[in-house]
mmCIF file of C-alpha atoms and ligand atoms in Angstrom:
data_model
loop_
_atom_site.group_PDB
_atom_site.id
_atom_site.type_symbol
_atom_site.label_atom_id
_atom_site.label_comp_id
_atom_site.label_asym_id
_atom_site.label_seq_id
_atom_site.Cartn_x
_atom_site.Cartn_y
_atom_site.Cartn_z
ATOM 1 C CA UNK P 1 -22.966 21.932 15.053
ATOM 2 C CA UNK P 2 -20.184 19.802 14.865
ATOM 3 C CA UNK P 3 -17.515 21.547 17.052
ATOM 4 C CA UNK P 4 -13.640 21.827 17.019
ATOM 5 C CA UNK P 5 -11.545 22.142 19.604
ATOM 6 C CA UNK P 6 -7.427 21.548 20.144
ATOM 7 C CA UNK P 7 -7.893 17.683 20.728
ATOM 8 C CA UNK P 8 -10.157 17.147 17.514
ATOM 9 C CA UNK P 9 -9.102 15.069 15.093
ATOM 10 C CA UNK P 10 -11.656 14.817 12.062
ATOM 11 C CA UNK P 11 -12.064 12.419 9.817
ATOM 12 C CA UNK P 12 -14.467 13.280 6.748
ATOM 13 C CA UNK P 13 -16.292 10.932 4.483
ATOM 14 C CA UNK P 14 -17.388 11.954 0.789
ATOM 15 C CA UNK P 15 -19.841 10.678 -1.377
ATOM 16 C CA UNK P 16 -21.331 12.057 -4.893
ATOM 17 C CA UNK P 17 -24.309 14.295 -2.650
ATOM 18 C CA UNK P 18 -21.585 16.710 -1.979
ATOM 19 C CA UNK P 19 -20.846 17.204 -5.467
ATOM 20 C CA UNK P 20 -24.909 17.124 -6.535
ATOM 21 C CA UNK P 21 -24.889 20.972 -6.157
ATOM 22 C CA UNK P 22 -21.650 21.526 -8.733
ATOM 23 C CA UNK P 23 -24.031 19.905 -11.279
ATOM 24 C CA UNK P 24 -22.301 16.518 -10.796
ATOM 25 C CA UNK P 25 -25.198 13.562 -11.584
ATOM 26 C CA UNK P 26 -25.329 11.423 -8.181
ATOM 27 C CA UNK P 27 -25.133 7.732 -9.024
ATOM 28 C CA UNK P 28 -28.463 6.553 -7.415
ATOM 29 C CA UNK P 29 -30.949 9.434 -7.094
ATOM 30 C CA UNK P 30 -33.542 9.798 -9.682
ATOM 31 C CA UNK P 31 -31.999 10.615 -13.099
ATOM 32 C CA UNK P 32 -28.360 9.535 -11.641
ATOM 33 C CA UNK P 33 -25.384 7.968 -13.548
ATOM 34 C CA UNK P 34 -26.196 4.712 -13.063
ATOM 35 C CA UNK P 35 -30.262 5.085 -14.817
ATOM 36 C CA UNK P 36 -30.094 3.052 -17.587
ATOM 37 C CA UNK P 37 -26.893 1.360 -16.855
ATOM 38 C CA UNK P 38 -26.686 -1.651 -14.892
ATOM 39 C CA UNK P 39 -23.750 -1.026 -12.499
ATOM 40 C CA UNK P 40 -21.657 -4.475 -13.089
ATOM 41 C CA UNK P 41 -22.169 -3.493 -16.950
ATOM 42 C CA UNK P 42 -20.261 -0.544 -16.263
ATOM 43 C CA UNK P 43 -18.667 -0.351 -13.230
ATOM 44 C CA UNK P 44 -16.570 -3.403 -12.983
ATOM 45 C CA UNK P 45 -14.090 -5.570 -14.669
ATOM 46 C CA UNK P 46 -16.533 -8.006 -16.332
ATOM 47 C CA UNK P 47 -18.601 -5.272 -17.365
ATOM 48 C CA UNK P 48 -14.762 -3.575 -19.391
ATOM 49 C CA UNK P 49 -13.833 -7.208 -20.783
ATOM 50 C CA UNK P 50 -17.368 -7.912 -22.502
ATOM 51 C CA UNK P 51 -17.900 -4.062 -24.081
ATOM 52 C CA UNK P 52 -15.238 -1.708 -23.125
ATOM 53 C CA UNK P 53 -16.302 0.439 -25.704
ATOM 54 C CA UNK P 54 -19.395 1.043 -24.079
ATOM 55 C CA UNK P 55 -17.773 1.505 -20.061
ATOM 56 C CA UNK P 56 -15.505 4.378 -22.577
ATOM 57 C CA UNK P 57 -18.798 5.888 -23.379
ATOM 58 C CA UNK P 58 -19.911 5.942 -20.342
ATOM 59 C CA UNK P 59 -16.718 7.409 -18.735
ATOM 60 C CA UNK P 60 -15.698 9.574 -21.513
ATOM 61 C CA UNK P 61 -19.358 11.118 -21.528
ATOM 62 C CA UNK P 62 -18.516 11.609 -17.184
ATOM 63 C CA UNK P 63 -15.100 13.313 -17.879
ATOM 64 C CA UNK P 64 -16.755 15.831 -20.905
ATOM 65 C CA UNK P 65 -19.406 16.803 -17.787
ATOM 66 C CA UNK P 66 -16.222 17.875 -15.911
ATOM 67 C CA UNK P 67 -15.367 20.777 -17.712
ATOM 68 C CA UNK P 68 -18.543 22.495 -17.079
ATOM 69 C CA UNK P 69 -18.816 21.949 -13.313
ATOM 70 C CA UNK P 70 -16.911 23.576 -10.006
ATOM 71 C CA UNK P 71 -16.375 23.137 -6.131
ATOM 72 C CA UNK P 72 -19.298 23.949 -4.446
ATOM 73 C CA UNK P 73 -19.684 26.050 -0.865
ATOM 74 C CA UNK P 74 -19.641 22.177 0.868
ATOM 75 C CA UNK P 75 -16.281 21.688 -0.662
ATOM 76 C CA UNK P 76 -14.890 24.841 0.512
ATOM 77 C CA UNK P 77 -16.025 24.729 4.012
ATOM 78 C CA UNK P 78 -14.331 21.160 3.925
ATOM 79 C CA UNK P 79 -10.854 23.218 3.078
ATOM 80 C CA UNK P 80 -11.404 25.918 5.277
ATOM 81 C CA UNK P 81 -11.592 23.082 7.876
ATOM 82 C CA UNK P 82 -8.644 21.647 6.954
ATOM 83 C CA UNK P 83 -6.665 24.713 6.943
ATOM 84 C CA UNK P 84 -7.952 25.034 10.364
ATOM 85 C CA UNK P 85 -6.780 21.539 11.800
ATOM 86 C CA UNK P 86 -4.022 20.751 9.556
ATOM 87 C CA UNK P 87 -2.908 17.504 10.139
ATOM 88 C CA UNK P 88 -5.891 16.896 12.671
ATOM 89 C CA UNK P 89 -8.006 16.264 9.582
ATOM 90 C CA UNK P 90 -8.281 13.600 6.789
ATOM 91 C CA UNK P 91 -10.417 13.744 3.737
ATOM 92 C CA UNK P 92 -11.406 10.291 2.455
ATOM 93 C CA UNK P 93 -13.914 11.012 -0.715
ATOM 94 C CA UNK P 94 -15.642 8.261 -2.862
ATOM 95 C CA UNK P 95 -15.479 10.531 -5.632
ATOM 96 C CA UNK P 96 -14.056 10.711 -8.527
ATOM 97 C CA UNK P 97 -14.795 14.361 -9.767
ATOM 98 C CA UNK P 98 -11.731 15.560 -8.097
ATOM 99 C CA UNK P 99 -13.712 18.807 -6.897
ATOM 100 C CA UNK P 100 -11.692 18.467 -3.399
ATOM 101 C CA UNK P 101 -8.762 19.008 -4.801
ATOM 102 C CA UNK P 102 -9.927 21.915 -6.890
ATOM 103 C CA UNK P 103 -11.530 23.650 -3.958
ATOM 104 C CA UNK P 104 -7.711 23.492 -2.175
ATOM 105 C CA UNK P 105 -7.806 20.264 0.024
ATOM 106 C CA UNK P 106 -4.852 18.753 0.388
ATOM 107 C CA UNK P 107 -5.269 15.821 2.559
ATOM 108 C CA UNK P 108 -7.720 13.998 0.634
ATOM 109 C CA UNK P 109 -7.574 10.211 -0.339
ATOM 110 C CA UNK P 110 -9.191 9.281 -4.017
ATOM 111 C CA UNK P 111 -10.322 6.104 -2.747
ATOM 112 C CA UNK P 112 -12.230 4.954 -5.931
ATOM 113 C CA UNK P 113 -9.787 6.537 -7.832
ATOM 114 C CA UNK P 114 -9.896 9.538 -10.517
ATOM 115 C CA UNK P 115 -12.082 10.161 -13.338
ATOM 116 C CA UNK P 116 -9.082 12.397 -15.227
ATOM 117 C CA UNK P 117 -6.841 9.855 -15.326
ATOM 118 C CA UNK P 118 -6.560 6.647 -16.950
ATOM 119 C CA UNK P 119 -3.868 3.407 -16.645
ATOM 120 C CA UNK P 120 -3.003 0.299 -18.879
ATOM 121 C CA UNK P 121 -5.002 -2.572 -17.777
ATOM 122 C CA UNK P 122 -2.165 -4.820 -18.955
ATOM 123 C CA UNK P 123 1.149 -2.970 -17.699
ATOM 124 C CA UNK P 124 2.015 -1.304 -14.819
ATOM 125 C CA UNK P 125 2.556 1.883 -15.939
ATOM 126 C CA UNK P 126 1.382 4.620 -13.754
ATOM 127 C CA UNK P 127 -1.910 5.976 -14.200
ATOM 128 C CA UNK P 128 -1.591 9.199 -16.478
ATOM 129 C CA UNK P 129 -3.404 12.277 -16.602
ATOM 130 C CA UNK P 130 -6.208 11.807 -19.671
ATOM 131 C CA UNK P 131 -8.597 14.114 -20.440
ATOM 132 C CA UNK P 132 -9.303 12.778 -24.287
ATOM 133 C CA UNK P 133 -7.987 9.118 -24.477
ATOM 134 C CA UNK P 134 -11.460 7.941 -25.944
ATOM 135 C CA UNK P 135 -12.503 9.014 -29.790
ATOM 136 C CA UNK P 136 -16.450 7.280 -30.382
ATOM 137 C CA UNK P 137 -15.902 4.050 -31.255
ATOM 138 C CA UNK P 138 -12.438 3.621 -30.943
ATOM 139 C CA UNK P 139 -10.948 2.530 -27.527
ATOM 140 C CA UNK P 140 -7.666 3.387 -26.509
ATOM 141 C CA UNK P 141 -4.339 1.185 -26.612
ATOM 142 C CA UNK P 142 -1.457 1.407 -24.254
ATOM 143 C CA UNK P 143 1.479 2.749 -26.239
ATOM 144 C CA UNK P 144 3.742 1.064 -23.792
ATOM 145 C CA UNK P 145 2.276 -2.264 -24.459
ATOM 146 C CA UNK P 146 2.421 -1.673 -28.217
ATOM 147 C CA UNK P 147 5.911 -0.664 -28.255
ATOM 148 C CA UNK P 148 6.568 -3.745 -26.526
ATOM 149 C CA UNK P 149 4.381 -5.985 -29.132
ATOM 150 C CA UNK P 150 1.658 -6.058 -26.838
ATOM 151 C CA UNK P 151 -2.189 -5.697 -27.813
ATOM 152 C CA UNK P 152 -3.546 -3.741 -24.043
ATOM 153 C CA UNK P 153 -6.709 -1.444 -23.557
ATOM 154 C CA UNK P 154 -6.230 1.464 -21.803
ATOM 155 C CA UNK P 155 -8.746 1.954 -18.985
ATOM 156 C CA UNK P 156 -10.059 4.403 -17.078
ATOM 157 C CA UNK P 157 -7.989 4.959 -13.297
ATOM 158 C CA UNK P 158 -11.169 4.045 -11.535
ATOM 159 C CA UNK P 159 -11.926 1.224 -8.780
ATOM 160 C CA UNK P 160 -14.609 -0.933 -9.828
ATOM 161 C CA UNK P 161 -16.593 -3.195 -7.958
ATOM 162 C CA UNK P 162 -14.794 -6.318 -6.814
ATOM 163 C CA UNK P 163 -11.626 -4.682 -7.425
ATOM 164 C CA UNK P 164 -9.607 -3.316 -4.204
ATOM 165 C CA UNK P 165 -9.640 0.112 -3.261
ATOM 166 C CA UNK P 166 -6.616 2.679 -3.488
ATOM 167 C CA UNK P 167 -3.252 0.723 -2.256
ATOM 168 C CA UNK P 168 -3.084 2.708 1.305
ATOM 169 C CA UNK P 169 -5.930 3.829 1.768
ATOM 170 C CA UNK P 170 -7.165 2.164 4.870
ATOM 171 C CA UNK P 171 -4.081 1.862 6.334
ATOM 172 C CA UNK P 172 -3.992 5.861 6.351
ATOM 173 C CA UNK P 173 -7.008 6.034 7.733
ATOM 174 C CA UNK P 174 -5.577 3.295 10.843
ATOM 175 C CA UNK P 175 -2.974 5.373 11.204
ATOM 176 C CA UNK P 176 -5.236 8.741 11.316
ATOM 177 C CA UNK P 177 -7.780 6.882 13.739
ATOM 178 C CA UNK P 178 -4.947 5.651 15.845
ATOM 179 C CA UNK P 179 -3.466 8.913 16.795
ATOM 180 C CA UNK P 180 -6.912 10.522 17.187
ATOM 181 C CA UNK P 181 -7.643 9.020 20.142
ATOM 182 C CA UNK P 182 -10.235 10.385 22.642
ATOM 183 C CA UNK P 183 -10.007 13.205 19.798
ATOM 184 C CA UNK P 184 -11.771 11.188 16.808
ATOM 185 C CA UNK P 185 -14.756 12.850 15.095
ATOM 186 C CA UNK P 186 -16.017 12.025 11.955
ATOM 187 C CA UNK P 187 -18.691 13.388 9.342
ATOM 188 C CA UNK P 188 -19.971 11.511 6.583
ATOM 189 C CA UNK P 189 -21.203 13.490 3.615
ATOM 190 C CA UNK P 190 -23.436 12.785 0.355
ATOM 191 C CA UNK P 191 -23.203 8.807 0.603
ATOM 192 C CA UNK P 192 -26.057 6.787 0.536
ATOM 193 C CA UNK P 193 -24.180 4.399 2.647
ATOM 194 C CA UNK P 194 -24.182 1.054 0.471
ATOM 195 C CA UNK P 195 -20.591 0.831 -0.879
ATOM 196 C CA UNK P 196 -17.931 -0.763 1.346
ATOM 197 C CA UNK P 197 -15.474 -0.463 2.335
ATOM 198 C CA UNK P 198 -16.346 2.987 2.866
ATOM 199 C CA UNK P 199 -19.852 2.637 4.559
ATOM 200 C CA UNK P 200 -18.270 0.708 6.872
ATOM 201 C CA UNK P 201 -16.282 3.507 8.448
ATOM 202 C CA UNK P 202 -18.705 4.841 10.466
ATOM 203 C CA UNK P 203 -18.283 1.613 12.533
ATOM 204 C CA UNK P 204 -14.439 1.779 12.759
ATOM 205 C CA UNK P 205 -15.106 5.144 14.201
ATOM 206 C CA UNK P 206 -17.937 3.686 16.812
ATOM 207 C CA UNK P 207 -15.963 0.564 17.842
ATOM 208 C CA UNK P 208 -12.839 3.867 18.907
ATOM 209 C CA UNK P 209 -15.274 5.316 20.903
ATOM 210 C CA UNK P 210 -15.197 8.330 18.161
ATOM 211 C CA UNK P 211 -18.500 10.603 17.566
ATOM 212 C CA UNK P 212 -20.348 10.741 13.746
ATOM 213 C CA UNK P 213 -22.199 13.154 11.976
ATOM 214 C CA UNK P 214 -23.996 12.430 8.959
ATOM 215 C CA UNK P 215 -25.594 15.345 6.143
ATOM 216 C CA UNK P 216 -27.162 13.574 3.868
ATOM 217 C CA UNK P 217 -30.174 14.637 1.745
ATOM 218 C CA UNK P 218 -31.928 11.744 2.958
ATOM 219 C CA UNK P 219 -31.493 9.279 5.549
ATOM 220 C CA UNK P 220 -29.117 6.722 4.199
ATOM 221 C CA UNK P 221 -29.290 3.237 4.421
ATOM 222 C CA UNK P 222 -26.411 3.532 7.440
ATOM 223 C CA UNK P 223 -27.767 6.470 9.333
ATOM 224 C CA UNK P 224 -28.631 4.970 12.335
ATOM 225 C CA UNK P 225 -25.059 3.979 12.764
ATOM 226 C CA UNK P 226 -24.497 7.862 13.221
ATOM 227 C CA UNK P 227 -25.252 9.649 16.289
ATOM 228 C CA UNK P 228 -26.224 13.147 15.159
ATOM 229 C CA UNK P 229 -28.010 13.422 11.400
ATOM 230 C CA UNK P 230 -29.162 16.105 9.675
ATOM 231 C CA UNK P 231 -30.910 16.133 6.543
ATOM 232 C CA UNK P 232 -30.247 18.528 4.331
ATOM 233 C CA UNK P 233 -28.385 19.947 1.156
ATOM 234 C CA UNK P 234 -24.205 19.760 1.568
ATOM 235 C CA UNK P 235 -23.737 23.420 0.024
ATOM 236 C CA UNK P 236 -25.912 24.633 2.732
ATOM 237 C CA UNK P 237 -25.970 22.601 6.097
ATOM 238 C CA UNK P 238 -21.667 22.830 5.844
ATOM 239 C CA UNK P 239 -20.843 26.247 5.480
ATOM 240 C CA UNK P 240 -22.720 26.675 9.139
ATOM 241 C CA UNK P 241 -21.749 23.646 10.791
ATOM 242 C CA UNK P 242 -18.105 24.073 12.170
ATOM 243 C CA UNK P 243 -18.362 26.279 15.285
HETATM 244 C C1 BV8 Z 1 -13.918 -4.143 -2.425
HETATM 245 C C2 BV8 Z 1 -16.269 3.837 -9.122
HETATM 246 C C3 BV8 Z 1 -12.635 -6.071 -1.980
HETATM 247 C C4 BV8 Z 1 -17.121 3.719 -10.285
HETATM 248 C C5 BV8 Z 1 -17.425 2.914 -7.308
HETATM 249 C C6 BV8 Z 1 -20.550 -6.492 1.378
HETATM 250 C C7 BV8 Z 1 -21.692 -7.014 0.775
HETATM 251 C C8 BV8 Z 1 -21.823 -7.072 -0.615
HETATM 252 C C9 BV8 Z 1 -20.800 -6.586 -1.432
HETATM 253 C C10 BV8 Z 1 -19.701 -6.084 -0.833
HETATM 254 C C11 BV8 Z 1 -19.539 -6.046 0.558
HETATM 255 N N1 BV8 Z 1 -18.335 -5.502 0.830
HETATM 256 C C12 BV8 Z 1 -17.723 -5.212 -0.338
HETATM 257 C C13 BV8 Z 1 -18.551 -5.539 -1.347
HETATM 258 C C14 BV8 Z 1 -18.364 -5.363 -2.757
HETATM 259 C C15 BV8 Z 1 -18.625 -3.942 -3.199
HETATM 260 C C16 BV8 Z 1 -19.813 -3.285 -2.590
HETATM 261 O O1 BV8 Z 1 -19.692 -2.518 -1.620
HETATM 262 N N2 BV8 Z 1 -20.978 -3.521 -3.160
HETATM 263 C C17 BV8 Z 1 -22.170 -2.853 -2.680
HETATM 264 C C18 BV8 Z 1 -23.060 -2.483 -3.864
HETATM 265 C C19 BV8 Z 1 -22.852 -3.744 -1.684
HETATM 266 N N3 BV8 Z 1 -17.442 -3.167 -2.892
HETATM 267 C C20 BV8 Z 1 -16.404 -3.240 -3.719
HETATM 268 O O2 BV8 Z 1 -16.351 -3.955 -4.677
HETATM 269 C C21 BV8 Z 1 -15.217 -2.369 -3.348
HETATM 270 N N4 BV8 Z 1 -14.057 -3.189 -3.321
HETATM 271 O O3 BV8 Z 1 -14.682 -4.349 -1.517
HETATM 272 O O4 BV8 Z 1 -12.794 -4.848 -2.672
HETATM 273 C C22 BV8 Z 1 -11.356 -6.584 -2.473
HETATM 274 C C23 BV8 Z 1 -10.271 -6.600 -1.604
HETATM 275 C C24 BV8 Z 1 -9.081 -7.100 -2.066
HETATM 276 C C25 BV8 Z 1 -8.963 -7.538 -3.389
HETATM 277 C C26 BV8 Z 1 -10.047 -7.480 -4.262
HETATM 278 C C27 BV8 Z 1 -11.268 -6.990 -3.799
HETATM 279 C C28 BV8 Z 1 -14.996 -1.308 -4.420
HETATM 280 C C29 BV8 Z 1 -16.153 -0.371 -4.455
HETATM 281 C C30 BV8 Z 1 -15.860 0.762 -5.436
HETATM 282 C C31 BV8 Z 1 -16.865 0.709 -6.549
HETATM 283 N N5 BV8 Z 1 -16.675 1.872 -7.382
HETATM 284 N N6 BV8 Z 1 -17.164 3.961 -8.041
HETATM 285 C C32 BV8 Z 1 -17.489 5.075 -10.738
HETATM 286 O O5 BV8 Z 1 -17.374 6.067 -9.976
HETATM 287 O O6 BV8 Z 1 -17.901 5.120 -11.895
HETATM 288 S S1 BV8 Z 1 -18.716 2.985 -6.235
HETATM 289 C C33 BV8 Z 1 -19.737 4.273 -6.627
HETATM 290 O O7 BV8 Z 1 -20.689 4.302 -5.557
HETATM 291 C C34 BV8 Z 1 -19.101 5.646 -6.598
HETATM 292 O O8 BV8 Z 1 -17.742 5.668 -6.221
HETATM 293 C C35 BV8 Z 1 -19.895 6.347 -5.529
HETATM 294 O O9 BV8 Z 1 -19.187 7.342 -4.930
HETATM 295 C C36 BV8 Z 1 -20.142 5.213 -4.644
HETATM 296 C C37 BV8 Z 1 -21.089 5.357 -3.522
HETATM 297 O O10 BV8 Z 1 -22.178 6.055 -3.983
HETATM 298 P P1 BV8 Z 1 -22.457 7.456 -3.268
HETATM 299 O O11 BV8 Z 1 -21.243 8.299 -3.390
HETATM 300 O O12 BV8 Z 1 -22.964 7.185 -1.894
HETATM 301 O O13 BV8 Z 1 -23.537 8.069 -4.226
HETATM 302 P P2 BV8 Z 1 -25.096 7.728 -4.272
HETATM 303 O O14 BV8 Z 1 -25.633 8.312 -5.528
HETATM 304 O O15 BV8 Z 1 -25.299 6.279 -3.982
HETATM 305 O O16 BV8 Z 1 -25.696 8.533 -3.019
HETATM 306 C C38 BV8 Z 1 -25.659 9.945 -3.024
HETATM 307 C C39 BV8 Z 1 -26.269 10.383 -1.708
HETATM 308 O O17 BV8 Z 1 -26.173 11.798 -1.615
HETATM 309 C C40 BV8 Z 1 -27.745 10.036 -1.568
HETATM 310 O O18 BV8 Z 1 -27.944 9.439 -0.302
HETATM 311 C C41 BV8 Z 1 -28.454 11.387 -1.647
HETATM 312 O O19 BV8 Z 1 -29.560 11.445 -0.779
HETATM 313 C C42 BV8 Z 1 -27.387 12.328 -1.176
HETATM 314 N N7 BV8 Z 1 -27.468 13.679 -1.737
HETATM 315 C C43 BV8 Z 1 -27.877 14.048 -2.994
HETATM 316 N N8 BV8 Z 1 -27.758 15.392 -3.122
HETATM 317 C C44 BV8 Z 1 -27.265 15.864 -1.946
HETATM 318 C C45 BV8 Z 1 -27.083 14.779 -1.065
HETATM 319 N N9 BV8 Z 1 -26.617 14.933 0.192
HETATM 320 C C46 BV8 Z 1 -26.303 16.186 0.591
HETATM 321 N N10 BV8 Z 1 -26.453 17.282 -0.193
HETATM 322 C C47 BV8 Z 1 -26.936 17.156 -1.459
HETATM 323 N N11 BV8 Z 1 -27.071 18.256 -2.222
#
């Protein structure tokens, strides 16, 4: 049980397990997103320069999945949680599904960014809602850019690796760990604890003195850095865990 009281402060860390049950592929289990794709081809800015046809495939096959998926029970329990601590509680999600959002969070960073969106990857143009940028075979130009006599692929509003994270992001989370206090508590969800910055958070909440939870399907290559695990399915351990 992970209890709540008028000093807690929670802090929650997403990864794609707690989508696994909304149909959502995980990236590294068996028969995940990344089988048959090595990550850098895909997921980073190398990968986009040599084929970006092939990273709009990829993505463009990702986005189609959306339609046919919804929040599951873990997501809801996550906004019934919120509604319950207000602005005692901070969503951080490496997802990009945008099922948080959809189940009624509010206070939720995208801090790899959004799978329904895309941005120039000339311009600075802000990142657009895009459900059907990519035809097969064709990928998409900024119409900024053209306007302006520019040739400039449109990509998808995603953080790759070796690119930053979401401008803010951490420094949110300071400021949420900072007024926590003696309060902090934080719960890691879904994440097999191998992409940073985000695996690292577990030790920003050790090194304030906070406590960590982990539900995880399996133990995770951080777990140990957690002082209560449980193993178990999102959709299921959740619902009962907030006393
Ligand atoms: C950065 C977008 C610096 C793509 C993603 C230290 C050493 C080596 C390298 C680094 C390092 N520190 C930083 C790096 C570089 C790199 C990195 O971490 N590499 C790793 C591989 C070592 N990090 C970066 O590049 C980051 N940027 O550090 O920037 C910088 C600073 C300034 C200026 C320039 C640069 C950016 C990382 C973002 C990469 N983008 N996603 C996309 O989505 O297509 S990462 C990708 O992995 C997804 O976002 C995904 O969310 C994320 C993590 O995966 P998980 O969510 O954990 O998913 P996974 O499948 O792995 O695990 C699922 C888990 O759920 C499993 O454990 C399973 O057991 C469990 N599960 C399954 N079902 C359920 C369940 N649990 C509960 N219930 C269930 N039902």
């Amino acid at each position: 049980m992970l209890p709540l009281d008028a000093s807690t402060y929670l802090l929650v860390l997403t990864g794609a397990g707690i989508s696994a049950e909304s149909g959502v592929p995980t990236f590294r289990d068996a028969g995940g997103l990344w089988e048959g794709h090595a990550v850098e081809d895909v997921a980073s800015p190398a990968g986009f320069a040599r084929d970006p046809l092939m990273v709009w495939q990829f993505y463009s096959e990702r986005r189609a999945n959306m339609t046919a998926v919804a929040p599951n029970a873990a997501h809801h329990a996550l906004a019934e949680v919120e509604r319950r601590l207000g602005d005692r509680f901070l969503l951080v999600t490496q997802n990009v599904d945008g099922l948080h959002t959809a189940a009624g969070s509010e206070r939720v960073i995208e801090m790899h960014g959004n799978l329904m969106r895309s941005r120039c990857s000339v311009c600075d143009r802000a990142p657009f809602e895009d459900r059907t940028a990519y035809r097969r075979g064709v990928a998409p130009m900024c119409g900024v850019c053209q306007r302006a006599g520019r040739d400039a692929l449109l990509r998808p509003d995603i953080v790759w690796f070796g690119e930053a994270i979401v401008a803010g992001a951490l420094p949110r989370i300071e400021t949420f760990v900072d007024a926590a206090g003696a309060g902090l508590r934080f719960l890691a969800v879904g994440t097999s604890g191998l992409v940073y910055p985000a695996a690292g958070l577990v030790d920003v909440v050790r090194a304030r003195g906070g406590r960590s939870w982990l539900v995880n399907a399996d133990a995770p290559a951080n777990a140990r850095s957690f002082d209560t695990v449980t193993l178990g399915a999102a959709g299921k351990v959740l619902p009962e865990m907030f006393a």
